[in-house]
């Protein structure tokens, strides 16, 4: 890989395997380490705005980490870190190291030769299912109401499966679309030492008033899960400590009743749950696109972070 090439999935996997600790590495730290293996300079990765190289690399790395977990080439430790899989003793006894590598290369070549439209991963299966629904609707085999319900469900599942790093970028793109030209500068701050803040927007209205908006994205693998009031209290504390004028808490699931009650009493705090998230996504075309007047999932947005 030359310095200017964008890393492929295989190159990302190689970078991850090269920096992960045998007993496990915290996810955000693992992503930061992996970025140093892609051939870019610290100066090139310095920009952390929404459309920056740094942000795209983090999102793609996060998606690949999820795919590695699904494939069993990574595992989650009891304390939540990511680690290499436990060696299979039986395979070690029957195959030499060279034979195992040859077998892995052969399997990779077979997968590449098939070149499916969607990757054989949980995210790929969700996108493929959504595309089949889209084709069925266009062919008249599905009513509009049933198709839109299936589309919203698939979009929710795709966001959940793509991972926390992807959701942070998704949230930033959504807020940039909402605020439009009022945003003078933006920064995705998520990382090992982010203090619970995933992004910042520096806003200036036509009258010259300036605001600093913090947001935090809470990714839930279970779309029926709830974000507790403890999370919003901690978020408000960080906002106050760092001088933010407004804060936005975004989730792909729901907020607990106590969380909503707490936030309703704070004029500088906004909650965006899954339903509101989808409405904004369709309103601004983030993660979805329209073809001949029909909405469908934007595959490239999820698979290539474009």
mmCIF file of C-alpha atoms in Angstrom:
data_model
loop_
_atom_site.group_PDB
_atom_site.id
_atom_site.type_symbol
_atom_site.label_atom_id
_atom_site.label_comp_id
_atom_site.label_asym_id
_atom_site.label_seq_id
_atom_site.Cartn_x
_atom_site.Cartn_y
_atom_site.Cartn_z
ATOM 1 C CA UNK A 1 0.000 0.000 0.000
ATOM 2 C CA UNK A 2 1.434 3.366 -1.014
ATOM 3 C CA UNK A 3 0.990 6.369 1.215
ATOM 4 C CA UNK A 4 -1.811 7.910 -0.845
ATOM 5 C CA UNK A 5 -3.884 4.774 -1.326
ATOM 6 C CA UNK A 6 -7.005 4.364 0.792
ATOM 7 C CA UNK A 7 -6.712 1.114 2.793
ATOM 8 C CA UNK A 8 -8.670 -1.933 1.676
ATOM 9 C CA UNK A 9 -10.499 -4.210 4.092
ATOM 10 C CA UNK A 10 -7.582 -6.653 4.007
ATOM 11 C CA UNK A 11 -5.096 -3.871 4.765
ATOM 12 C CA UNK A 12 -7.218 -2.659 7.671
ATOM 13 C CA UNK A 13 -7.403 -6.201 9.057
ATOM 14 C CA UNK A 14 -3.622 -6.484 8.729
ATOM 15 C CA UNK A 15 -3.133 -3.184 10.563
ATOM 16 C CA UNK A 16 -5.477 -4.259 13.364
ATOM 17 C CA UNK A 17 -3.705 -7.587 13.775
ATOM 18 C CA UNK A 18 -0.383 -5.771 13.860
ATOM 19 C CA UNK A 19 -1.235 -3.466 16.761
ATOM 20 C CA UNK A 20 -3.675 -5.432 18.918
ATOM 21 C CA UNK A 21 -2.463 -6.725 22.283
ATOM 22 C CA UNK A 22 -2.697 -10.472 22.810
ATOM 23 C CA UNK A 23 -4.684 -10.034 26.034
ATOM 24 C CA UNK A 24 -6.949 -7.377 24.510
ATOM 25 C CA UNK A 25 -7.037 -3.683 23.577
ATOM 26 C CA UNK A 26 -9.716 -1.073 24.262
ATOM 27 C CA UNK A 27 -11.645 -0.473 21.013
ATOM 28 C CA UNK A 28 -10.973 3.249 20.600
ATOM 29 C CA UNK A 29 -7.287 2.798 21.367
ATOM 30 C CA UNK A 30 -7.104 -0.044 18.846
ATOM 31 C CA UNK A 31 -8.548 2.221 16.149
ATOM 32 C CA UNK A 32 -6.091 5.011 16.986
ATOM 33 C CA UNK A 33 -3.200 2.557 16.764
ATOM 34 C CA UNK A 34 -4.453 1.128 13.469
ATOM 35 C CA UNK A 35 -4.506 4.582 11.871
ATOM 36 C CA UNK A 36 -0.741 4.799 12.340
ATOM 37 C CA UNK A 37 -0.303 1.734 10.083
ATOM 38 C CA UNK A 38 -2.070 3.134 6.998
ATOM 39 C CA UNK A 39 0.876 5.125 5.684
ATOM 40 C CA UNK A 40 -0.343 8.639 6.458
ATOM 41 C CA UNK A 41 1.578 11.295 8.356
ATOM 42 C CA UNK A 42 0.458 12.828 11.642
ATOM 43 C CA UNK A 43 -0.137 16.086 9.764
ATOM 44 C CA UNK A 44 -2.460 14.366 7.276
ATOM 45 C CA UNK A 45 -4.452 12.841 10.144
ATOM 46 C CA UNK A 46 -4.544 16.031 12.205
ATOM 47 C CA UNK A 47 -7.868 17.260 10.807
ATOM 48 C CA UNK A 48 -10.769 15.666 12.731
ATOM 49 C CA UNK A 49 -13.656 17.379 10.957
ATOM 50 C CA UNK A 50 -16.559 15.339 9.600
ATOM 51 C CA UNK A 51 -15.275 14.935 6.043
ATOM 52 C CA UNK A 52 -11.624 14.517 7.027
ATOM 53 C CA UNK A 53 -9.359 11.588 6.222
ATOM 54 C CA UNK A 54 -9.060 10.837 9.953
ATOM 55 C CA UNK A 55 -12.828 10.510 10.342
ATOM 56 C CA UNK A 56 -13.297 8.298 7.285
ATOM 57 C CA UNK A 57 -10.489 6.002 8.363
ATOM 58 C CA UNK A 58 -11.949 5.652 11.861
ATOM 59 C CA UNK A 59 -15.396 4.837 10.466
ATOM 60 C CA UNK A 60 -14.049 2.255 8.041
ATOM 61 C CA UNK A 61 -11.847 0.707 10.710
ATOM 62 C CA UNK A 62 -14.836 0.464 13.049
ATOM 63 C CA UNK A 63 -16.913 -1.280 10.376
ATOM 64 C CA UNK A 64 -14.091 -3.756 9.691
ATOM 65 C CA UNK A 65 -13.705 -4.440 13.432
ATOM 66 C CA UNK A 66 -17.383 -5.418 13.573
ATOM 67 C CA UNK A 67 -16.924 -7.675 10.552
ATOM 68 C CA UNK A 68 -13.891 -9.312 12.179
ATOM 69 C CA UNK A 69 -15.918 -9.923 15.342
ATOM 70 C CA UNK A 70 -18.728 -11.468 13.302
ATOM 71 C CA UNK A 71 -16.243 -13.671 11.423
ATOM 72 C CA UNK A 72 -14.547 -14.807 14.629
ATOM 73 C CA UNK A 73 -11.159 -13.315 13.734
ATOM 74 C CA UNK A 74 -11.549 -11.048 16.775
ATOM 75 C CA UNK A 75 -13.229 -11.678 20.112
ATOM 76 C CA UNK A 76 -14.500 -9.561 22.979
ATOM 77 C CA UNK A 77 -12.918 -10.178 26.384
ATOM 78 C CA UNK A 78 -14.912 -10.277 29.615
ATOM 79 C CA UNK A 79 -13.989 -6.661 30.362
ATOM 80 C CA UNK A 80 -15.059 -5.446 26.900
ATOM 81 C CA UNK A 81 -11.690 -5.215 25.145
ATOM 82 C CA UNK A 82 -11.003 -6.631 21.691
ATOM 83 C CA UNK A 83 -8.511 -9.482 21.415
ATOM 84 C CA UNK A 84 -7.268 -12.057 18.900
ATOM 85 C CA UNK A 85 -9.232 -15.315 18.865
ATOM 86 C CA UNK A 86 -8.210 -18.094 21.201
ATOM 87 C CA UNK A 87 -5.990 -20.462 19.179
ATOM 88 C CA UNK A 88 -7.696 -23.671 18.114
ATOM 89 C CA UNK A 89 -5.506 -26.379 19.580
ATOM 90 C CA UNK A 90 -6.784 -28.999 17.180
ATOM 91 C CA UNK A 91 -5.869 -26.959 14.112
ATOM 92 C CA UNK A 92 -2.446 -26.215 15.570
ATOM 93 C CA UNK A 93 -1.813 -29.942 15.938
ATOM 94 C CA UNK A 94 -2.868 -30.925 12.415
ATOM 95 C CA UNK A 95 -1.608 -27.976 10.340
ATOM 96 C CA UNK A 96 1.726 -26.250 10.220
ATOM 97 C CA UNK A 97 1.904 -22.473 10.338
ATOM 98 C CA UNK A 98 2.643 -22.341 6.605
ATOM 99 C CA UNK A 99 -0.307 -24.629 5.832
ATOM 100 C CA UNK A 100 -2.672 -22.479 7.886
ATOM 101 C CA UNK A 101 -1.543 -19.368 6.036
ATOM 102 C CA UNK A 102 -2.025 -21.080 2.682
ATOM 103 C CA UNK A 103 -5.509 -22.183 3.705
ATOM 104 C CA UNK A 104 -6.381 -18.650 4.801
ATOM 105 C CA UNK A 105 -5.109 -17.199 1.517
ATOM 106 C CA UNK A 106 -7.073 -19.777 -0.440
ATOM 107 C CA UNK A 107 -10.298 -18.955 1.405
ATOM 108 C CA UNK A 108 -9.699 -15.236 0.863
ATOM 109 C CA UNK A 109 -9.093 -15.797 -2.859
ATOM 110 C CA UNK A 110 -12.280 -17.849 -3.159
ATOM 111 C CA UNK A 111 -14.297 -15.106 -1.480
ATOM 112 C CA UNK A 112 -12.742 -12.456 -3.730
ATOM 113 C CA UNK A 113 -13.425 -14.489 -6.897
ATOM 114 C CA UNK A 114 -17.128 -14.610 -6.111
ATOM 115 C CA UNK A 115 -17.183 -10.800 -5.809
ATOM 116 C CA UNK A 116 -20.732 -10.484 -4.424
ATOM 117 C CA UNK A 117 -22.535 -7.150 -4.489
ATOM 118 C CA UNK A 118 -22.694 -7.191 -0.694
ATOM 119 C CA UNK A 119 -20.088 -8.534 1.754
ATOM 120 C CA UNK A 120 -20.856 -11.738 3.634
ATOM 121 C CA UNK A 121 -21.182 -9.907 6.940
ATOM 122 C CA UNK A 122 -24.116 -8.983 9.206
ATOM 123 C CA UNK A 123 -24.112 -5.448 7.756
ATOM 124 C CA UNK A 124 -23.912 -6.805 4.210
ATOM 125 C CA UNK A 125 -26.880 -9.093 4.864
ATOM 126 C CA UNK A 126 -28.960 -6.172 6.159
ATOM 127 C CA UNK A 127 -28.168 -4.058 3.091
ATOM 128 C CA UNK A 128 -28.845 -6.983 0.758
ATOM 129 C CA UNK A 129 -32.207 -7.596 2.416
ATOM 130 C CA UNK A 130 -33.108 -3.916 2.084
ATOM 131 C CA UNK A 131 -32.189 -3.990 -1.614
ATOM 132 C CA UNK A 132 -34.433 -7.020 -2.173
ATOM 133 C CA UNK A 133 -37.323 -5.130 -0.562
ATOM 134 C CA UNK A 134 -36.567 -2.150 -2.812
ATOM 135 C CA UNK A 135 -36.641 -4.354 -5.919
ATOM 136 C CA UNK A 136 -39.870 -6.012 -4.739
ATOM 137 C CA UNK A 137 -41.514 -2.617 -4.236
ATOM 138 C CA UNK A 138 -40.442 -1.427 -7.698
ATOM 139 C CA UNK A 139 -41.880 -4.625 -9.176
ATOM 140 C CA UNK A 140 -45.214 -3.999 -7.432
ATOM 141 C CA UNK A 141 -44.923 -6.964 -5.078
ATOM 142 C CA UNK A 142 -44.878 -4.791 -1.950
ATOM 143 C CA UNK A 143 -47.170 -1.957 -0.876
ATOM 144 C CA UNK A 144 -45.686 1.461 -0.169
ATOM 145 C CA UNK A 145 -46.512 1.324 3.549
ATOM 146 C CA UNK A 146 -44.934 -2.106 3.988
ATOM 147 C CA UNK A 147 -41.864 -1.072 2.016
ATOM 148 C CA UNK A 148 -41.293 2.120 4.015
ATOM 149 C CA UNK A 149 -41.725 0.219 7.291
ATOM 150 C CA UNK A 150 -39.167 -2.360 6.126
ATOM 151 C CA UNK A 151 -36.823 0.414 4.975
ATOM 152 C CA UNK A 152 -36.928 2.193 8.332
ATOM 153 C CA UNK A 153 -36.314 -1.082 10.150
ATOM 154 C CA UNK A 154 -33.369 -1.950 7.874
ATOM 155 C CA UNK A 155 -31.876 1.537 8.246
ATOM 156 C CA UNK A 156 -32.073 1.240 12.036
ATOM 157 C CA UNK A 157 -30.417 -2.185 11.946
ATOM 158 C CA UNK A 158 -27.681 -1.001 9.559
ATOM 159 C CA UNK A 159 -26.818 1.945 11.811
ATOM 160 C CA UNK A 160 -26.625 -0.379 14.815
ATOM 161 C CA UNK A 161 -24.468 -2.934 13.010
ATOM 162 C CA UNK A 162 -22.045 -0.416 11.459
ATOM 163 C CA UNK A 163 -20.587 0.406 14.881
ATOM 164 C CA UNK A 164 -19.979 3.317 17.213
ATOM 165 C CA UNK A 165 -17.339 5.050 15.074
ATOM 166 C CA UNK A 166 -19.667 5.037 12.084
ATOM 167 C CA UNK A 167 -22.544 6.350 14.198
ATOM 168 C CA UNK A 168 -20.414 9.245 15.424
ATOM 169 C CA UNK A 169 -19.710 10.294 11.833
ATOM 170 C CA UNK A 170 -23.352 9.700 10.893
ATOM 171 C CA UNK A 171 -24.459 11.964 13.744
ATOM 172 C CA UNK A 172 -22.035 14.704 12.738
ATOM 173 C CA UNK A 173 -23.168 14.633 9.102
ATOM 174 C CA UNK A 174 -26.763 14.834 10.271
ATOM 175 C CA UNK A 175 -26.090 17.863 12.484
ATOM 176 C CA UNK A 176 -24.079 19.588 9.752
ATOM 177 C CA UNK A 177 -27.055 19.157 7.425
ATOM 178 C CA UNK A 178 -29.440 20.524 10.066
ATOM 179 C CA UNK A 179 -27.343 23.602 10.915
ATOM 180 C CA UNK A 180 -26.145 24.197 7.358
ATOM 181 C CA UNK A 181 -24.065 27.301 6.755
ATOM 182 C CA UNK A 182 -24.220 28.363 10.404
ATOM 183 C CA UNK A 183 -21.441 25.867 11.193
ATOM 184 C CA UNK A 184 -18.081 27.605 10.889
ATOM 185 C CA UNK A 185 -16.007 24.668 12.094
ATOM 186 C CA UNK A 186 -16.595 21.104 13.249
ATOM 187 C CA UNK A 187 -14.517 18.483 14.987
ATOM 188 C CA UNK A 188 -15.053 14.817 15.773
ATOM 189 C CA UNK A 189 -13.348 14.340 19.116
ATOM 190 C CA UNK A 190 -14.195 10.701 19.870
ATOM 191 C CA UNK A 191 -11.212 8.725 21.078
ATOM 192 C CA UNK A 192 -9.636 7.134 24.155
ATOM 193 C CA UNK A 193 -9.582 10.505 25.985
ATOM 194 C CA UNK A 194 -12.728 12.181 24.644
ATOM 195 C CA UNK A 195 -14.310 12.876 28.083
ATOM 196 C CA UNK A 196 -17.631 11.620 26.727
ATOM 197 C CA UNK A 197 -17.778 14.177 23.900
ATOM 198 C CA UNK A 198 -17.968 12.739 20.392
ATOM 199 C CA UNK A 199 -18.103 15.980 18.453
ATOM 200 C CA UNK A 200 -18.113 19.774 18.548
ATOM 201 C CA UNK A 201 -19.764 22.327 16.283
ATOM 202 C CA UNK A 202 -18.735 25.964 16.299
ATOM 203 C CA UNK A 203 -21.764 27.964 15.201
ATOM 204 C CA UNK A 204 -22.281 31.625 14.355
ATOM 205 C CA UNK A 205 -25.682 33.058 13.426
ATOM 206 C CA UNK A 206 -26.257 36.002 11.026
ATOM 207 C CA UNK A 207 -26.256 38.441 13.962
ATOM 208 C CA UNK A 208 -22.786 37.309 14.997
ATOM 209 C CA UNK A 209 -23.769 35.326 18.101
ATOM 210 C CA UNK A 210 -21.479 32.348 18.613
ATOM 211 C CA UNK A 211 -22.284 28.988 20.158
ATOM 212 C CA UNK A 212 -20.309 25.877 20.988
ATOM 213 C CA UNK A 213 -22.442 22.750 20.573
ATOM 214 C CA UNK A 214 -21.322 19.388 21.958
ATOM 215 C CA UNK A 215 -22.889 16.101 20.951
ATOM 216 C CA UNK A 216 -22.610 12.551 22.172
ATOM 217 C CA UNK A 217 -23.712 9.468 20.228
ATOM 218 C CA UNK A 218 -24.938 6.460 22.191
ATOM 219 C CA UNK A 219 -24.945 3.328 20.056
ATOM 220 C CA UNK A 220 -27.147 0.485 21.254
ATOM 221 C CA UNK A 221 -26.958 -2.919 19.567
ATOM 222 C CA UNK A 222 -30.500 -3.566 20.778
ATOM 223 C CA UNK A 223 -32.838 -0.975 19.261
ATOM 224 C CA UNK A 224 -35.260 -1.542 22.163
ATOM 225 C CA UNK A 225 -32.677 -0.480 24.746
ATOM 226 C CA UNK A 226 -32.986 2.761 26.716
ATOM 227 C CA UNK A 227 -30.447 5.469 27.528
ATOM 228 C CA UNK A 228 -30.499 6.129 31.279
ATOM 229 C CA UNK A 229 -30.711 9.477 33.048
ATOM 230 C CA UNK A 230 -27.202 8.858 34.430
ATOM 231 C CA UNK A 231 -25.792 9.292 30.907
ATOM 232 C CA UNK A 232 -27.463 12.651 30.337
ATOM 233 C CA UNK A 233 -26.410 13.936 33.785
ATOM 234 C CA UNK A 234 -22.780 13.099 33.039
ATOM 235 C CA UNK A 235 -23.053 14.696 29.596
ATOM 236 C CA UNK A 236 -24.451 17.902 31.101
ATOM 237 C CA UNK A 237 -21.582 17.955 33.591
ATOM 238 C CA UNK A 238 -18.990 17.761 30.808
ATOM 239 C CA UNK A 239 -20.822 20.478 28.860
ATOM 240 C CA UNK A 240 -20.664 22.777 31.870
ATOM 241 C CA UNK A 241 -17.024 21.996 32.600
ATOM 242 C CA UNK A 242 -15.903 22.720 29.032
ATOM 243 C CA UNK A 243 -18.074 25.745 28.337
ATOM 244 C CA UNK A 244 -20.524 24.345 25.786
ATOM 245 C CA UNK A 245 -23.610 26.487 25.237
ATOM 246 C CA UNK A 246 -25.743 23.606 23.949
ATOM 247 C CA UNK A 247 -25.649 19.817 23.970
ATOM 248 C CA UNK A 248 -27.261 17.147 21.818
ATOM 249 C CA UNK A 249 -27.520 13.510 22.886
ATOM 250 C CA UNK A 250 -28.214 11.157 19.974
ATOM 251 C CA UNK A 251 -29.112 7.474 20.132
ATOM 252 C CA UNK A 252 -30.205 4.788 17.714
ATOM 253 C CA UNK A 253 -32.538 3.430 20.409
ATOM 254 C CA UNK A 254 -34.689 5.237 23.004
ATOM 255 C CA UNK A 255 -34.420 7.451 26.076
ATOM 256 C CA UNK A 256 -35.785 6.382 29.440
ATOM 257 C CA UNK A 257 -38.764 8.341 30.722
ATOM 258 C CA UNK A 258 -36.652 9.830 33.530
ATOM 259 C CA UNK A 259 -34.051 10.892 30.962
ATOM 260 C CA UNK A 260 -36.662 12.783 28.949
ATOM 261 C CA UNK A 261 -38.043 14.418 32.075
ATOM 262 C CA UNK A 262 -34.563 15.553 33.135
ATOM 263 C CA UNK A 263 -33.696 16.948 29.687
ATOM 264 C CA UNK A 264 -37.034 18.761 29.347
ATOM 265 C CA UNK A 265 -36.054 21.019 32.254
ATOM 266 C CA UNK A 266 -32.815 22.089 30.546
ATOM 267 C CA UNK A 267 -33.241 24.564 27.723
ATOM 268 C CA UNK A 268 -29.773 23.934 26.350
ATOM 269 C CA UNK A 269 -30.117 20.160 26.032
ATOM 270 C CA UNK A 270 -31.707 18.229 23.155
ATOM 271 C CA UNK A 271 -32.436 14.511 22.824
ATOM 272 C CA UNK A 272 -32.640 12.754 19.449
ATOM 273 C CA UNK A 273 -33.949 9.190 19.644
ATOM 274 C CA UNK A 274 -34.260 6.571 16.919
ATOM 275 C CA UNK A 275 -37.559 7.897 15.547
ATOM 276 C CA UNK A 276 -36.291 11.492 15.358
ATOM 277 C CA UNK A 277 -32.994 10.249 13.932
ATOM 278 C CA UNK A 278 -34.753 8.525 11.036
ATOM 279 C CA UNK A 279 -36.923 11.566 10.330
ATOM 280 C CA UNK A 280 -33.822 13.754 10.085
ATOM 281 C CA UNK A 281 -32.038 11.161 7.938
ATOM 282 C CA UNK A 282 -34.847 11.168 5.384
ATOM 283 C CA UNK A 283 -35.290 14.948 5.555
ATOM 284 C CA UNK A 284 -31.618 15.552 4.709
ATOM 285 C CA UNK A 285 -30.755 12.428 2.705
ATOM 286 C CA UNK A 286 -28.167 11.070 5.144
ATOM 287 C CA UNK A 287 -27.695 7.302 4.777
ATOM 288 C CA UNK A 288 -30.550 7.140 2.274
ATOM 289 C CA UNK A 289 -31.073 8.376 -1.259
ATOM 290 C CA UNK A 290 -33.971 8.730 -3.648
ATOM 291 C CA UNK A 291 -34.122 7.011 -7.036
ATOM 292 C CA UNK A 292 -37.061 7.899 -9.274
ATOM 293 C CA UNK A 293 -38.891 9.263 -6.242
ATOM 294 C CA UNK A 294 -38.367 6.186 -4.054
ATOM 295 C CA UNK A 295 -36.178 6.184 -0.966
ATOM 296 C CA UNK A 296 -33.697 3.370 -0.359
ATOM 297 C CA UNK A 297 -30.555 2.803 1.689
ATOM 298 C CA UNK A 298 -27.372 4.403 0.360
ATOM 299 C CA UNK A 299 -25.095 1.345 0.218
ATOM 300 C CA UNK A 300 -21.905 3.344 -0.404
ATOM 301 C CA UNK A 301 -22.582 5.443 2.675
ATOM 302 C CA UNK A 302 -22.439 2.340 4.868
ATOM 303 C CA UNK A 303 -19.873 0.227 3.017
ATOM 304 C CA UNK A 304 -17.472 2.964 1.905
ATOM 305 C CA UNK A 305 -18.383 5.780 4.325
ATOM 306 C CA UNK A 306 -19.053 8.137 1.395
#
